[in-house]
Amino acid sequence: PFTAPATTEIYTQVNSSAASDVYKRQLLGLVYVLSGSLLVAMLVHALHDSAGFALFAYQRRTGRLLYRAGQPG
């Protein structure tokens, strides 16, 4: 069996992804509560995902990584 420990990079990405998912669920819940419309929440979800995919495609195409404020670059 494969027993090598996960690298910090993978571990960090998993934590970052989990935190991002929590943020996204909170945002979509707030949109739903404020708008009272599941359709509006679904549209915001689709726009959020589209923006994320576009950013990822840009990063791959240009070879650049975009950092949040306070992160080492």
N, CA, C, O and CB atoms as a CASP TS submission, in Angstrom:
PFRMAT TS
TARGET T0000
AUTHOR 0000-0000-0000
METHOD Language model
MODEL 1
PARENT N/A
ATOM      1  N   PRO     1       0.821  -1.195   0.000  1.00  0.00           N
ATOM      2  CA  PRO     1       0.000   0.000   0.000  1.00  0.00           C
ATOM      3  C   PRO     1       0.866   1.260   0.000  1.00  0.00           C
ATOM      4  O   PRO     1       2.024   1.234   0.417  1.00  0.00           O
ATOM      5  CB  PRO     1      -0.935  -0.002   1.206  1.00  0.00           C
ATOM      6  N   PHE     2       0.303   2.325  -0.459  1.00  0.00           N
ATOM      7  CA  PHE     2       0.993   3.610  -0.516  1.00  0.00           C
ATOM      8  C   PHE     2       0.911   4.274   0.845  1.00  0.00           C
ATOM      9  O   PHE     2      -0.181   4.591   1.317  1.00  0.00           O
ATOM     10  CB  PHE     2       0.389   4.525  -1.613  1.00  0.00           C
ATOM     11  N   THR     3       2.066   4.489   1.486  1.00  0.00           N
ATOM     12  CA  THR     3       2.062   5.019   2.846  1.00  0.00           C
ATOM     13  C   THR     3       2.800   6.343   2.979  1.00  0.00           C
ATOM     14  O   THR     3       2.994   6.829   4.093  1.00  0.00           O
ATOM     15  CB  THR     3       2.669   4.018   3.779  1.00  0.00           C
ATOM     16  N   ALA     4       3.216   6.934   1.863  1.00  0.00           N
ATOM     17  CA  ALA     4       3.956   8.199   1.942  1.00  0.00           C
ATOM     18  C   ALA     4       3.035   9.296   2.492  1.00  0.00           C
ATOM     19  O   ALA     4       1.867   9.374   2.111  1.00  0.00           O
ATOM     20  CB  ALA     4       4.518   8.604   0.538  1.00  0.00           C
ATOM     21  N   PRO     5       3.554  10.134   3.378  1.00  0.00           N
ATOM     22  CA  PRO     5       2.725  11.219   3.932  1.00  0.00           C
ATOM     23  C   PRO     5       2.414  12.273   2.878  1.00  0.00           C
ATOM     24  O   PRO     5       3.177  12.471   1.932  1.00  0.00           O
ATOM     25  CB  PRO     5       3.428  11.875   5.128  1.00  0.00           C
ATOM     26  N   ALA     6       1.309  12.927   3.052  1.00  0.00           N
ATOM     27  CA  ALA     6       0.922  14.004   2.136  1.00  0.00           C
ATOM     28  C   ALA     6       1.892  15.161   2.283  1.00  0.00           C
ATOM     29  O   ALA     6       2.377  15.439   3.380  1.00  0.00           O
ATOM     30  CB  ALA     6      -0.533  14.475   2.406  1.00  0.00           C
ATOM     31  N   THR     7       2.173  15.832   1.183  1.00  0.00           N
ATOM     32  CA  THR     7       3.056  16.994   1.257  1.00  0.00           C
ATOM     33  C   THR     7       2.286  18.177   1.821  1.00  0.00           C
ATOM     34  O   THR     7       1.055  18.181   1.827  1.00  0.00           O
ATOM     35  CB  THR     7       3.643  17.338  -0.138  1.00  0.00           C
ATOM     36  N   THR     8       3.010  19.173   2.291  1.00  0.00           N
ATOM     37  CA  THR     8       2.384  20.380   2.830  1.00  0.00           C
ATOM     38  C   THR     8       1.525  21.056   1.778  1.00  0.00           C
ATOM     39  O   THR     8       0.454  21.581   2.082  1.00  0.00           O
ATOM     40  CB  THR     8       3.445  21.353   3.348  1.00  0.00           C
ATOM     41  N   GLU     9       2.003  21.043   0.531  1.00  0.00           N
ATOM     42  CA  GLU     9       1.259  21.696  -0.552  1.00  0.00           C
ATOM     43  C   GLU     9      -0.134  21.086  -0.711  1.00  0.00           C
ATOM     44  O   GLU     9      -1.125  21.808  -0.823  1.00  0.00           O
ATOM     45  CB  GLU     9       2.035  21.586  -1.876  1.00  0.00           C
ATOM     46  N   ILE    10      -0.201  19.762  -0.719  1.00  0.00           N
ATOM     47  CA  ILE    10      -1.493  19.093  -0.861  1.00  0.00           C
ATOM     48  C   ILE    10      -2.365  19.369   0.361  1.00  0.00           C
ATOM     49  O   ILE    10      -3.552  19.670   0.229  1.00  0.00           O
ATOM     50  CB  ILE    10      -1.300  17.573  -1.055  1.00  0.00           C
ATOM     51  N   TYR    11      -1.773  19.263   1.545  1.00  0.00           N
ATOM     52  CA  TYR    11      -2.517  19.501   2.780  1.00  0.00           C
ATOM     53  C   TYR    11      -3.068  20.925   2.819  1.00  0.00           C
ATOM     54  O   TYR    11      -4.223  21.138   3.189  1.00  0.00           O
ATOM     55  CB  TYR    11      -1.621  19.247   4.002  1.00  0.00           C
ATOM     56  N   THR    12      -2.249  21.885   2.440  1.00  0.00           N
ATOM     57  CA  THR    12      -2.675  23.292   2.424  1.00  0.00           C
ATOM     58  C   THR    12      -3.811  23.492   1.436  1.00  0.00           C
ATOM     59  O   THR    12      -4.776  24.195   1.735  1.00  0.00           O
ATOM     60  CB  THR    12      -1.495  24.218   2.068  1.00  0.00           C
ATOM     61  N   GLN    13      -3.707  22.879   0.259  1.00  0.00           N
ATOM     62  CA  GLN    13      -4.754  23.023  -0.748  1.00  0.00           C
ATOM     63  C   GLN    13      -6.072  22.444  -0.238  1.00  0.00           C
ATOM     64  O   GLN    13      -7.131  23.028  -0.468  1.00  0.00           O
ATOM     65  CB  GLN    13      -4.339  22.334  -2.060  1.00  0.00           C
ATOM     66  N   VAL    14      -6.019  21.308   0.448  1.00  0.00           N
ATOM     67  CA  VAL    14      -7.239  20.695   0.978  1.00  0.00           C
ATOM     68  C   VAL    14      -7.870  21.617   2.007  1.00  0.00           C
ATOM     69  O   VAL    14      -9.082  21.834   1.981  1.00  0.00           O
ATOM     70  CB  VAL    14      -6.938  19.312   1.605  1.00  0.00           C
ATOM     71  N   ASN    15      -7.062  22.169   2.919  1.00  0.00           N
ATOM     72  CA  ASN    15      -7.589  23.093   3.925  1.00  0.00           C
ATOM     73  C   ASN    15      -8.160  24.338   3.263  1.00  0.00           C
ATOM     74  O   ASN    15      -9.236  24.806   3.637  1.00  0.00           O
ATOM     75  CB  ASN    15      -6.495  23.484   4.929  1.00  0.00           C
ATOM     76  N   SER    16      -7.450  24.869   2.290  1.00  0.00           N
ATOM     77  CA  SER    16      -7.894  26.063   1.596  1.00  0.00           C
ATOM     78  C   SER    16      -9.206  25.798   0.874  1.00  0.00           C
ATOM     79  O   SER    16     -10.110  26.633   0.889  1.00  0.00           O
ATOM     80  CB  SER    16      -6.828  26.541   0.611  1.00  0.00           C
ATOM     81  N   SER    17      -9.308  24.641   0.245  1.00  0.00           N
ATOM     82  CA  SER    17     -10.516  24.285  -0.484  1.00  0.00           C
ATOM     83  C   SER    17     -11.691  24.131   0.476  1.00  0.00           C
ATOM     84  O   SER    17     -12.798  24.577   0.174  1.00  0.00           O
ATOM     85  CB  SER    17     -10.302  22.991  -1.281  1.00  0.00           C
ATOM     86  N   ALA    18     -11.464  23.508   1.624  1.00  0.00           N
ATOM     87  CA  ALA    18     -12.535  23.327   2.609  1.00  0.00           C
ATOM     88  C   ALA    18     -13.010  24.678   3.131  1.00  0.00           C
ATOM     89  O   ALA    18     -14.213  24.900   3.275  1.00  0.00           O
ATOM     90  CB  ALA    18     -12.057  22.441   3.780  1.00  0.00           C
ATOM     91  N   ALA    19     -12.073  25.580   3.416  1.00  0.00           N
ATOM     92  CA  ALA    19     -12.442  26.912   3.886  1.00  0.00           C
ATOM     93  C   ALA    19     -13.212  27.668   2.809  1.00  0.00           C
ATOM     94  O   ALA    19     -14.170  28.382   3.106  1.00  0.00           O
ATOM     95  CB  ALA    19     -11.191  27.703   4.300  1.00  0.00           C
ATOM     96  N   SER    20     -12.799  27.509   1.583  1.00  0.00           N
ATOM     97  CA  SER    20     -13.486  28.162   0.468  1.00  0.00           C
ATOM     98  C   SER    20     -14.914  27.634   0.324  1.00  0.00           C
ATOM     99  O   SER    20     -15.844  28.394   0.057  1.00  0.00           O
ATOM    100  CB  SER    20     -12.705  27.947  -0.841  1.00  0.00           C
ATOM    101  N   ASP    21     -15.073  26.324   0.504  1.00  0.00           N
ATOM    102  CA  ASP    21     -16.412  25.734   0.417  1.00  0.00           C
ATOM    103  C   ASP    21     -17.331  26.277   1.508  1.00  0.00           C
ATOM    104  O   ASP    21     -18.507  26.544   1.259  1.00  0.00           O
ATOM    105  CB  ASP    21     -16.328  24.207   0.517  1.00  0.00           C
ATOM    106  N   VAL    22     -16.794  26.439   2.714  1.00  0.00           N
ATOM    107  CA  VAL    22     -17.592  26.993   3.809  1.00  0.00           C
ATOM    108  C   VAL    22     -18.013  28.422   3.480  1.00  0.00           C
ATOM    109  O   VAL    22     -19.176  28.790   3.643  1.00  0.00           O
ATOM    110  CB  VAL    22     -16.800  26.957   5.139  1.00  0.00           C
ATOM    111  N   TYR    23     -17.061  29.215   3.018  1.00  0.00           N
ATOM    112  CA  TYR    23     -17.354  30.602   2.636  1.00  0.00           C
ATOM    113  C   TYR    23     -18.440  30.634   1.556  1.00  0.00           C
ATOM    114  O   TYR    23     -19.375  31.433   1.626  1.00  0.00           O
ATOM    115  CB  TYR    23     -16.067  31.314   2.130  1.00  0.00           C
ATOM    116  N   LYS    24     -18.305  29.767   0.571  1.00  0.00           N
ATOM    117  CA  LYS    24     -19.266  29.738  -0.537  1.00  0.00           C
ATOM    118  C   LYS    24     -20.662  29.358  -0.034  1.00  0.00           C
ATOM    119  O   LYS    24     -21.652  29.969  -0.438  1.00  0.00           O
ATOM    120  CB  LYS    24     -18.802  28.743  -1.627  1.00  0.00           C
ATOM    121  N   ARG    25     -20.745  28.362   0.836  1.00  0.00           N
ATOM    122  CA  ARG    25     -22.060  27.969   1.368  1.00  0.00           C
ATOM    123  C   ARG    25     -22.687  29.103   2.176  1.00  0.00           C
ATOM    124  O   ARG    25     -23.892  29.339   2.090  1.00  0.00           O
ATOM    125  CB  ARG    25     -21.931  26.709   2.245  1.00  0.00           C
ATOM    126  N   GLN    26     -21.868  29.799   2.957  1.00  0.00           N
ATOM    127  CA  GLN    26     -22.392  30.914   3.736  1.00  0.00           C
ATOM    128  C   GLN    26     -22.892  32.027   2.822  1.00  0.00           C
ATOM    129  O   GLN    26     -23.957  32.599   3.054  1.00  0.00           O
ATOM    130  CB  GLN    26     -21.320  31.452   4.688  1.00  0.00           C
ATOM    131  N   LEU    27     -22.123  32.330   1.789  1.00  0.00           N
ATOM    132  CA  LEU    27     -22.522  33.365   0.837  1.00  0.00           C
ATOM    133  C   LEU    27     -23.828  32.995   0.138  1.00  0.00           C
ATOM    134  O   LEU    27     -24.740  33.816   0.034  1.00  0.00           O
ATOM    135  CB  LEU    27     -21.414  33.592  -0.200  1.00  0.00           C
ATOM    136  N   LEU    28     -23.909  31.766  -0.334  1.00  0.00           N
ATOM    137  CA  LEU    28     -25.124  31.338  -1.041  1.00  0.00           C
ATOM    138  C   LEU    28     -26.325  31.295  -0.102  1.00  0.00           C
ATOM    139  O   LEU    28     -27.441  31.615  -0.513  1.00  0.00           O
ATOM    140  CB  LEU    28     -24.913  29.958  -1.682  1.00  0.00           C
ATOM    141  N   GLY    29     -26.111  30.906   1.147  1.00  0.00           N
ATOM    142  CA  GLY    29     -27.199  30.930   2.126  1.00  0.00           C
ATOM    143  C   GLY    29     -27.693  32.339   2.369  1.00  0.00           C
ATOM    144  O   GLY    29     -28.897  32.575   2.459  1.00  0.00           O
ATOM    145  N   LEU    30     -26.760  33.281   2.475  1.00  0.00           N
ATOM    146  CA  LEU    30     -27.133  34.677   2.672  1.00  0.00           C
ATOM    147  C   LEU    30     -27.896  35.221   1.464  1.00  0.00           C
ATOM    148  O   LEU    30     -28.892  35.928   1.620  1.00  0.00           O
ATOM    149  CB  LEU    30     -25.887  35.526   2.935  1.00  0.00           C
ATOM    150  N   VAL    31     -27.427  34.891   0.265  1.00  0.00           N
ATOM    151  CA  VAL    31     -28.124  35.330  -0.949  1.00  0.00           C
ATOM    152  C   VAL    31     -29.546  34.785  -0.960  1.00  0.00           C
ATOM    153  O   VAL    31     -30.492  35.499  -1.294  1.00  0.00           O
ATOM    154  CB  VAL    31     -27.363  34.873  -2.219  1.00  0.00           C
ATOM    155  N   TYR    32     -29.689  33.512  -0.592  1.00  0.00           N
ATOM    156  CA  TYR    32     -31.021  32.901  -0.575  1.00  0.00           C
ATOM    157  C   TYR    32     -31.929  33.575   0.451  1.00  0.00           C
ATOM    158  O   TYR    32     -33.089  33.870   0.162  1.00  0.00           O
ATOM    159  CB  TYR    32     -30.915  31.402  -0.274  1.00  0.00           C
ATOM    160  N   VAL    33     -31.399  33.816   1.648  1.00  0.00           N
ATOM    161  CA  VAL    33     -32.204  34.436   2.704  1.00  0.00           C
ATOM    162  C   VAL    33     -32.613  35.856   2.303  1.00  0.00           C
ATOM    163  O   VAL    33     -33.770  36.242   2.471  1.00  0.00           O
ATOM    164  CB  VAL    33     -31.423  34.461   4.038  1.00  0.00           C
ATOM    165  N   LEU    34     -31.674  36.620   1.780  1.00  0.00           N
ATOM    166  CA  LEU    34     -31.972  38.010   1.423  1.00  0.00           C
ATOM    167  C   LEU    34     -32.885  38.129   0.207  1.00  0.00           C
ATOM    168  O   LEU    34     -33.742  39.011   0.151  1.00  0.00           O
ATOM    169  CB  LEU    34     -30.687  38.756   1.159  1.00  0.00           C
ATOM    170  N   SER    35     -32.698  37.238  -0.765  1.00  0.00           N
ATOM    171  CA  SER    35     -33.510  37.331  -1.981  1.00  0.00           C
ATOM    172  C   SER    35     -34.811  36.542  -1.870  1.00  0.00           C
ATOM    173  O   SER    35     -35.799  36.865  -2.530  1.00  0.00           O
ATOM    174  CB  SER    35     -32.716  36.835  -3.176  1.00  0.00           C
ATOM    175  N   GLY    36     -34.806  35.513  -1.037  1.00  0.00           N
ATOM    176  CA  GLY    36     -35.980  34.650  -0.935  1.00  0.00           C
ATOM    177  C   GLY    36     -36.192  33.803  -2.169  1.00  0.00           C
ATOM    178  O   GLY    36     -37.273  33.250  -2.374  1.00  0.00           O
ATOM    179  N   SER    37     -35.157  33.699  -2.999  1.00  0.00           N
ATOM    180  CA  SER    37     -35.291  32.989  -4.260  1.00  0.00           C
ATOM    181  C   SER    37     -34.171  31.977  -4.433  1.00  0.00           C
ATOM    182  O   SER    37     -32.992  32.333  -4.426  1.00  0.00           O
ATOM    183  CB  SER    37     -35.301  33.970  -5.425  1.00  0.00           C
ATOM    184  N   LEU    38     -34.545  30.722  -4.589  1.00  0.00           N
ATOM    185  CA  LEU    38     -33.562  29.688  -4.862  1.00  0.00           C
ATOM    186  C   LEU    38     -32.923  29.916  -6.225  1.00  0.00           C
ATOM    187  O   LEU    38     -31.736  29.645  -6.402  1.00  0.00           O
ATOM    188  CB  LEU    38     -34.205  28.299  -4.795  1.00  0.00           C
ATOM    189  N   LEU    39     -33.687  30.406  -7.183  1.00  0.00           N
ATOM    190  CA  LEU    39     -33.152  30.671  -8.520  1.00  0.00           C
ATOM    191  C   LEU    39     -32.028  31.702  -8.465  1.00  0.00           C
ATOM    192  O   LEU    39     -30.996  31.527  -9.111  1.00  0.00           O
ATOM    193  CB  LEU    39     -34.268  31.156  -9.458  1.00  0.00           C
ATOM    194  N   VAL    40     -32.218  32.764  -7.706  1.00  0.00           N
ATOM    195  CA  VAL    40     -31.180  33.791  -7.570  1.00  0.00           C
ATOM    196  C   VAL    40     -29.932  33.175  -6.936  1.00  0.00           C
ATOM    197  O   VAL    40     -28.819  33.431  -7.396  1.00  0.00           O
ATOM    198  CB  VAL    40     -31.694  34.993  -6.718  1.00  0.00           C
ATOM    199  N   ALA    41     -30.100  32.374  -5.894  1.00  0.00           N
ATOM    200  CA  ALA    41     -28.955  31.728  -5.247  1.00  0.00           C
ATOM    201  C   ALA    41     -28.231  30.800  -6.221  1.00  0.00           C
ATOM    202  O   ALA    41     -27.002  30.732  -6.217  1.00  0.00           O
ATOM    203  CB  ALA    41     -29.413  30.941  -4.005  1.00  0.00           C
ATOM    204  N   MET    42     -28.982  30.091  -7.047  1.00  0.00           N
ATOM    205  CA  MET    42     -28.373  29.205  -8.036  1.00  0.00           C
ATOM    206  C   MET    42     -27.609  29.999  -9.097  1.00  0.00           C
ATOM    207  O   MET    42     -26.548  29.565  -9.546  1.00  0.00           O
ATOM    208  CB  MET    42     -29.445  28.337  -8.702  1.00  0.00           C
ATOM    209  N   LEU    43     -28.130  31.145  -9.496  1.00  0.00           N
ATOM    210  CA  LEU    43     -27.439  31.990 -10.477  1.00  0.00           C
ATOM    211  C   LEU    43     -26.139  32.552  -9.896  1.00  0.00           C
ATOM    212  O   LEU    43     -25.121  32.601 -10.586  1.00  0.00           O
ATOM    213  CB  LEU    43     -28.357  33.143 -10.935  1.00  0.00           C
ATOM    214  N   VAL    44     -26.174  32.974  -8.633  1.00  0.00           N
ATOM    215  CA  VAL    44     -24.959  33.462  -7.976  1.00  0.00           C
ATOM    216  C   VAL    44     -23.938  32.327  -7.885  1.00  0.00           C
ATOM    217  O   VAL    44     -22.744  32.546  -8.086  1.00  0.00           O
ATOM    218  CB  VAL    44     -25.281  34.026  -6.557  1.00  0.00           C
ATOM    219  N   HIS    45     -24.402  31.132  -7.586  1.00  0.00           N
ATOM    220  CA  HIS    45     -23.521  29.964  -7.527  1.00  0.00           C
ATOM    221  C   HIS    45     -22.847  29.739  -8.877  1.00  0.00           C
ATOM    222  O   HIS    45     -21.635  29.529  -8.939  1.00  0.00           O
ATOM    223  CB  HIS    45     -24.311  28.707  -7.108  1.00  0.00           C
ATOM    224  N   ALA    46     -23.620  29.783  -9.947  1.00  0.00           N
ATOM    225  CA  ALA    46     -23.072  29.579 -11.292  1.00  0.00           C
ATOM    226  C   ALA    46     -22.066  30.670 -11.654  1.00  0.00           C
ATOM    227  O   ALA    46     -21.020  30.381 -12.235  1.00  0.00           O
ATOM    228  CB  ALA    46     -24.203  29.546 -12.327  1.00  0.00           C
ATOM    229  N   LEU    47     -22.376  31.915 -11.316  1.00  0.00           N
ATOM    230  CA  LEU    47     -21.454  33.015 -11.603  1.00  0.00           C
ATOM    231  C   LEU    47     -20.155  32.862 -10.803  1.00  0.00           C
ATOM    232  O   LEU    47     -19.066  33.101 -11.326  1.00  0.00           O
ATOM    233  CB  LEU    47     -22.120  34.370 -11.283  1.00  0.00           C
ATOM    234  N   HIS    48     -20.277  32.466  -9.545  1.00  0.00           N
ATOM    235  CA  HIS    48     -19.105  32.256  -8.695  1.00  0.00           C
ATOM    236  C   HIS    48     -18.206  31.173  -9.285  1.00  0.00           C
ATOM    237  O   HIS    48     -16.991  31.348  -9.371  1.00  0.00           O
ATOM    238  CB  HIS    48     -19.534  31.873  -7.263  1.00  0.00           C
ATOM    239  N   ASP    49     -18.805  30.054  -9.690  1.00  0.00           N
ATOM    240  CA  ASP    49     -18.019  28.966 -10.275  1.00  0.00           C
ATOM    241  C   ASP    49     -17.382  29.393 -11.597  1.00  0.00           C
ATOM    242  O   ASP    49     -16.223  29.072 -11.857  1.00  0.00           O
ATOM    243  CB  ASP    49     -18.900  27.729 -10.492  1.00  0.00           C
ATOM    244  N   SER    50     -18.124  30.107 -12.423  1.00  0.00           N
ATOM    245  CA  SER    50     -17.587  30.560 -13.710  1.00  0.00           C
ATOM    246  C   SER    50     -16.388  31.477 -13.509  1.00  0.00           C
ATOM    247  O   SER    50     -15.392  31.363 -14.224  1.00  0.00           O
ATOM    248  CB  SER    50     -18.672  31.283 -14.522  1.00  0.00           C
ATOM    249  N   ALA    51     -16.477  32.383 -12.542  1.00  0.00           N
ATOM    250  CA  ALA    51     -15.362  33.287 -12.259  1.00  0.00           C
ATOM    251  C   ALA    51     -14.147  32.493 -11.772  1.00  0.00           C
ATOM    252  O   ALA    51     -13.017  32.790 -12.162  1.00  0.00           O
ATOM    253  CB  ALA    51     -15.773  34.346 -11.206  1.00  0.00           C
ATOM    254  N   GLY    52     -14.372  31.497 -10.931  1.00  0.00           N
ATOM    255  CA  GLY    52     -13.273  30.668 -10.448  1.00  0.00           C
ATOM    256  C   GLY    52     -12.603  29.888 -11.563  1.00  0.00           C
ATOM    257  O   GLY    52     -11.376  29.800 -11.608  1.00  0.00           O
ATOM    258  N   PHE    53     -13.394  29.321 -12.463  1.00  0.00           N
ATOM    259  CA  PHE    53     -12.830  28.583 -13.586  1.00  0.00           C
ATOM    260  C   PHE    53     -12.063  29.517 -14.518  1.00  0.00           C
ATOM    261  O   PHE    53     -11.007  29.150 -15.033  1.00  0.00           O
ATOM    262  CB  PHE    53     -13.937  27.855 -14.358  1.00  0.00           C
ATOM    263  N   ALA    54     -12.586  30.716 -14.736  1.00  0.00           N
ATOM    264  CA  ALA    54     -11.904  31.684 -15.596  1.00  0.00           C
ATOM    265  C   ALA    54     -10.560  32.093 -14.987  1.00  0.00           C
ATOM    266  O   ALA    54      -9.567  32.213 -15.705  1.00  0.00           O
ATOM    267  CB  ALA    54     -12.793  32.927 -15.818  1.00  0.00           C
ATOM    268  N   LEU    55     -10.524  32.305 -13.684  1.00  0.00           N
ATOM    269  CA  LEU    55      -9.277  32.669 -13.012  1.00  0.00           C
ATOM    270  C   LEU    55      -8.274  31.529 -13.114  1.00  0.00           C
ATOM    271  O   LEU    55      -7.098  31.764 -13.390  1.00  0.00           O
ATOM    272  CB  LEU    55      -9.536  33.026 -11.535  1.00  0.00           C
ATOM    273  N   PHE    56      -8.719  30.304 -12.895  1.00  0.00           N
ATOM    274  CA  PHE    56      -7.832  29.152 -13.003  1.00  0.00           C
ATOM    275  C   PHE    56      -7.270  29.026 -14.417  1.00  0.00           C
ATOM    276  O   PHE    56      -6.081  28.760 -14.593  1.00  0.00           O
ATOM    277  CB  PHE    56      -8.573  27.868 -12.612  1.00  0.00           C
ATOM    278  N   ALA    57      -8.119  29.217 -15.423  1.00  0.00           N
ATOM    279  CA  ALA    57      -7.669  29.142 -16.821  1.00  0.00           C
ATOM    280  C   ALA    57      -6.644  30.228 -17.112  1.00  0.00           C
ATOM    281  O   ALA    57      -5.657  29.982 -17.805  1.00  0.00           O
ATOM    282  CB  ALA    57      -8.864  29.271 -17.787  1.00  0.00           C
ATOM    283  N   TYR    58      -6.871  31.427 -16.589  1.00  0.00           N
ATOM    284  CA  TYR    58      -5.922  32.530 -16.769  1.00  0.00           C
ATOM    285  C   TYR    58      -4.577  32.182 -16.138  1.00  0.00           C
ATOM    286  O   TYR    58      -3.526  32.392 -16.744  1.00  0.00           O
ATOM    287  CB  TYR    58      -6.479  33.835 -16.155  1.00  0.00           C
ATOM    288  N   GLN    59      -4.617  31.649 -14.918  1.00  0.00           N
ATOM    289  CA  GLN    59      -3.380  31.294 -14.229  1.00  0.00           C
ATOM    290  C   GLN    59      -2.607  30.221 -14.994  1.00  0.00           C
ATOM    291  O   GLN    59      -1.384  30.305 -15.108  1.00  0.00           O
ATOM    292  CB  GLN    59      -3.685  30.810 -12.810  1.00  0.00           C
ATOM    293  N   ARG    60      -3.295  29.235 -15.509  1.00  0.00           N
ATOM    294  CA  ARG    60      -2.618  28.185 -16.278  1.00  0.00           C
ATOM    295  C   ARG    60      -2.056  28.731 -17.574  1.00  0.00           C
ATOM    296  O   ARG    60      -0.940  28.392 -17.966  1.00  0.00           O
ATOM    297  CB  ARG    60      -3.575  27.035 -16.574  1.00  0.00           C
ATOM    298  N   ARG    61      -2.832  29.580 -18.242  1.00  0.00           N
ATOM    299  CA  ARG    61      -2.405  30.123 -19.542  1.00  0.00           C
ATOM    300  C   ARG    61      -1.181  31.021 -19.395  1.00  0.00           C
ATOM    301  O   ARG    61      -0.275  30.970 -20.227  1.00  0.00           O
ATOM    302  CB  ARG    61      -3.551  30.909 -20.197  1.00  0.00           C
ATOM    303  N   THR    62      -1.146  31.834 -18.360  1.00  0.00           N
ATOM    304  CA  THR    62      -0.068  32.803 -18.196  1.00  0.00           C
ATOM    305  C   THR    62       1.062  32.308 -17.306  1.00  0.00           C
ATOM    306  O   THR    62       2.133  32.914 -17.269  1.00  0.00           O
ATOM    307  CB  THR    62      -0.616  34.071 -17.636  1.00  0.00           C
ATOM    308  N   GLY    63       0.835  31.218 -16.592  1.00  0.00           N
ATOM    309  CA  GLY    63       1.851  30.714 -15.675  1.00  0.00           C
ATOM    310  C   GLY    63       1.991  31.573 -14.432  1.00  0.00           C
ATOM    311  O   GLY    63       3.004  31.503 -13.736  1.00  0.00           O
ATOM    312  N   ARG    64       0.994  32.371 -14.153  1.00  0.00           N
ATOM    313  CA  ARG    64       1.034  33.269 -12.987  1.00  0.00           C
ATOM    314  C   ARG    64       0.154  32.721 -11.874  1.00  0.00           C
ATOM    315  O   ARG    64      -0.858  32.063 -12.113  1.00  0.00           O
ATOM    316  CB  ARG    64       0.579  34.698 -13.374  1.00  0.00           C
ATOM    317  N   LEU    65       0.572  33.015 -10.663  1.00  0.00           N
ATOM    318  CA  LEU    65      -0.244  32.709  -9.508  1.00  0.00           C
ATOM    319  C   LEU    65      -0.670  34.020  -8.877  1.00  0.00           C
ATOM    320  O   LEU    65       0.147  34.919  -8.683  1.00  0.00           O
ATOM    321  CB  LEU    65       0.517  31.812  -8.493  1.00  0.00           C
ATOM    322  N   LEU    66      -1.931  34.124  -8.563  1.00  0.00           N
ATOM    323  CA  LEU    66      -2.451  35.320  -7.924  1.00  0.00           C
ATOM    324  C   LEU    66      -2.578  35.044  -6.442  1.00  0.00           C
ATOM    325  O   LEU    66      -3.146  34.027  -6.045  1.00  0.00           O
ATOM    326  CB  LEU    66      -3.813  35.747  -8.534  1.00  0.00           C
ATOM    327  N   TYR    67      -2.053  35.943  -5.616  1.00  0.00           N
ATOM    328  CA  TYR    67      -2.045  35.756  -4.168  1.00  0.00           C
ATOM    329  C   TYR    67      -2.988  36.742  -3.510  1.00  0.00           C
ATOM    330  O   TYR    67      -3.215  37.847  -4.002  1.00  0.00           O
ATOM    331  CB  TYR    67      -0.629  35.916  -3.602  1.00  0.00           C
ATOM    332  N   ARG    68      -3.528  36.309  -2.387  1.00  0.00           N
ATOM    333  CA  ARG    68      -4.327  37.211  -1.563  1.00  0.00           C
ATOM    334  C   ARG    68      -3.382  38.091  -0.764  1.00  0.00           C
ATOM    335  O   ARG    68      -2.219  37.741  -0.564  1.00  0.00           O
ATOM    336  CB  ARG    68      -5.289  36.421  -0.621  1.00  0.00           C
ATOM    337  N   ALA    69      -3.875  39.220  -0.313  1.00  0.00           N
ATOM    338  CA  ALA    69      -3.066  40.117   0.512  1.00  0.00           C
ATOM    339  C   ALA    69      -2.573  39.365   1.750  1.00  0.00           C
ATOM    340  O   ALA    69      -3.332  38.638   2.391  1.00  0.00           O
ATOM    341  CB  ALA    69      -3.882  41.380   0.924  1.00  0.00           C
ATOM    342  N   GLY    70      -1.324  39.546   2.066  1.00  0.00           N
ATOM    343  CA  GLY    70      -0.755  38.901   3.233  1.00  0.00           C
ATOM    344  C   GLY    70      -0.119  37.555   2.968  1.00  0.00           C
ATOM    345  O   GLY    70       0.576  37.022   3.833  1.00  0.00           O
ATOM    346  N   GLN    71      -0.340  36.989   1.786  1.00  0.00           N
ATOM    347  CA  GLN    71       0.288  35.721   1.462  1.00  0.00           C
ATOM    348  C   GLN    71       1.640  35.982   0.817  1.00  0.00           C
ATOM    349  O   GLN    71       1.814  36.975   0.109  1.00  0.00           O
ATOM    350  CB  GLN    71      -0.612  34.878   0.531  1.00  0.00           C
ATOM    351  N   PRO    72       2.599  35.094   1.060  1.00  0.00           N
ATOM    352  CA  PRO    72       3.902  35.288   0.425  1.00  0.00           C
ATOM    353  C   PRO    72       3.790  35.122  -1.080  1.00  0.00           C
ATOM    354  O   PRO    72       3.036  34.269  -1.548  1.00  0.00           O
ATOM    355  CB  PRO    72       4.935  34.303   0.991  1.00  0.00           C
ATOM    356  N   GLY    73       4.502  35.897  -1.826  1.00  0.00           N
ATOM    357  CA  GLY    73       4.411  35.808  -3.280  1.00  0.00           C
ATOM    358  C   GLY    73       5.738  35.718  -3.866  1.00  0.00           C
ATOM    359  O   GLY    73       5.870  35.635  -5.087  1.00  0.00           O
TER
END
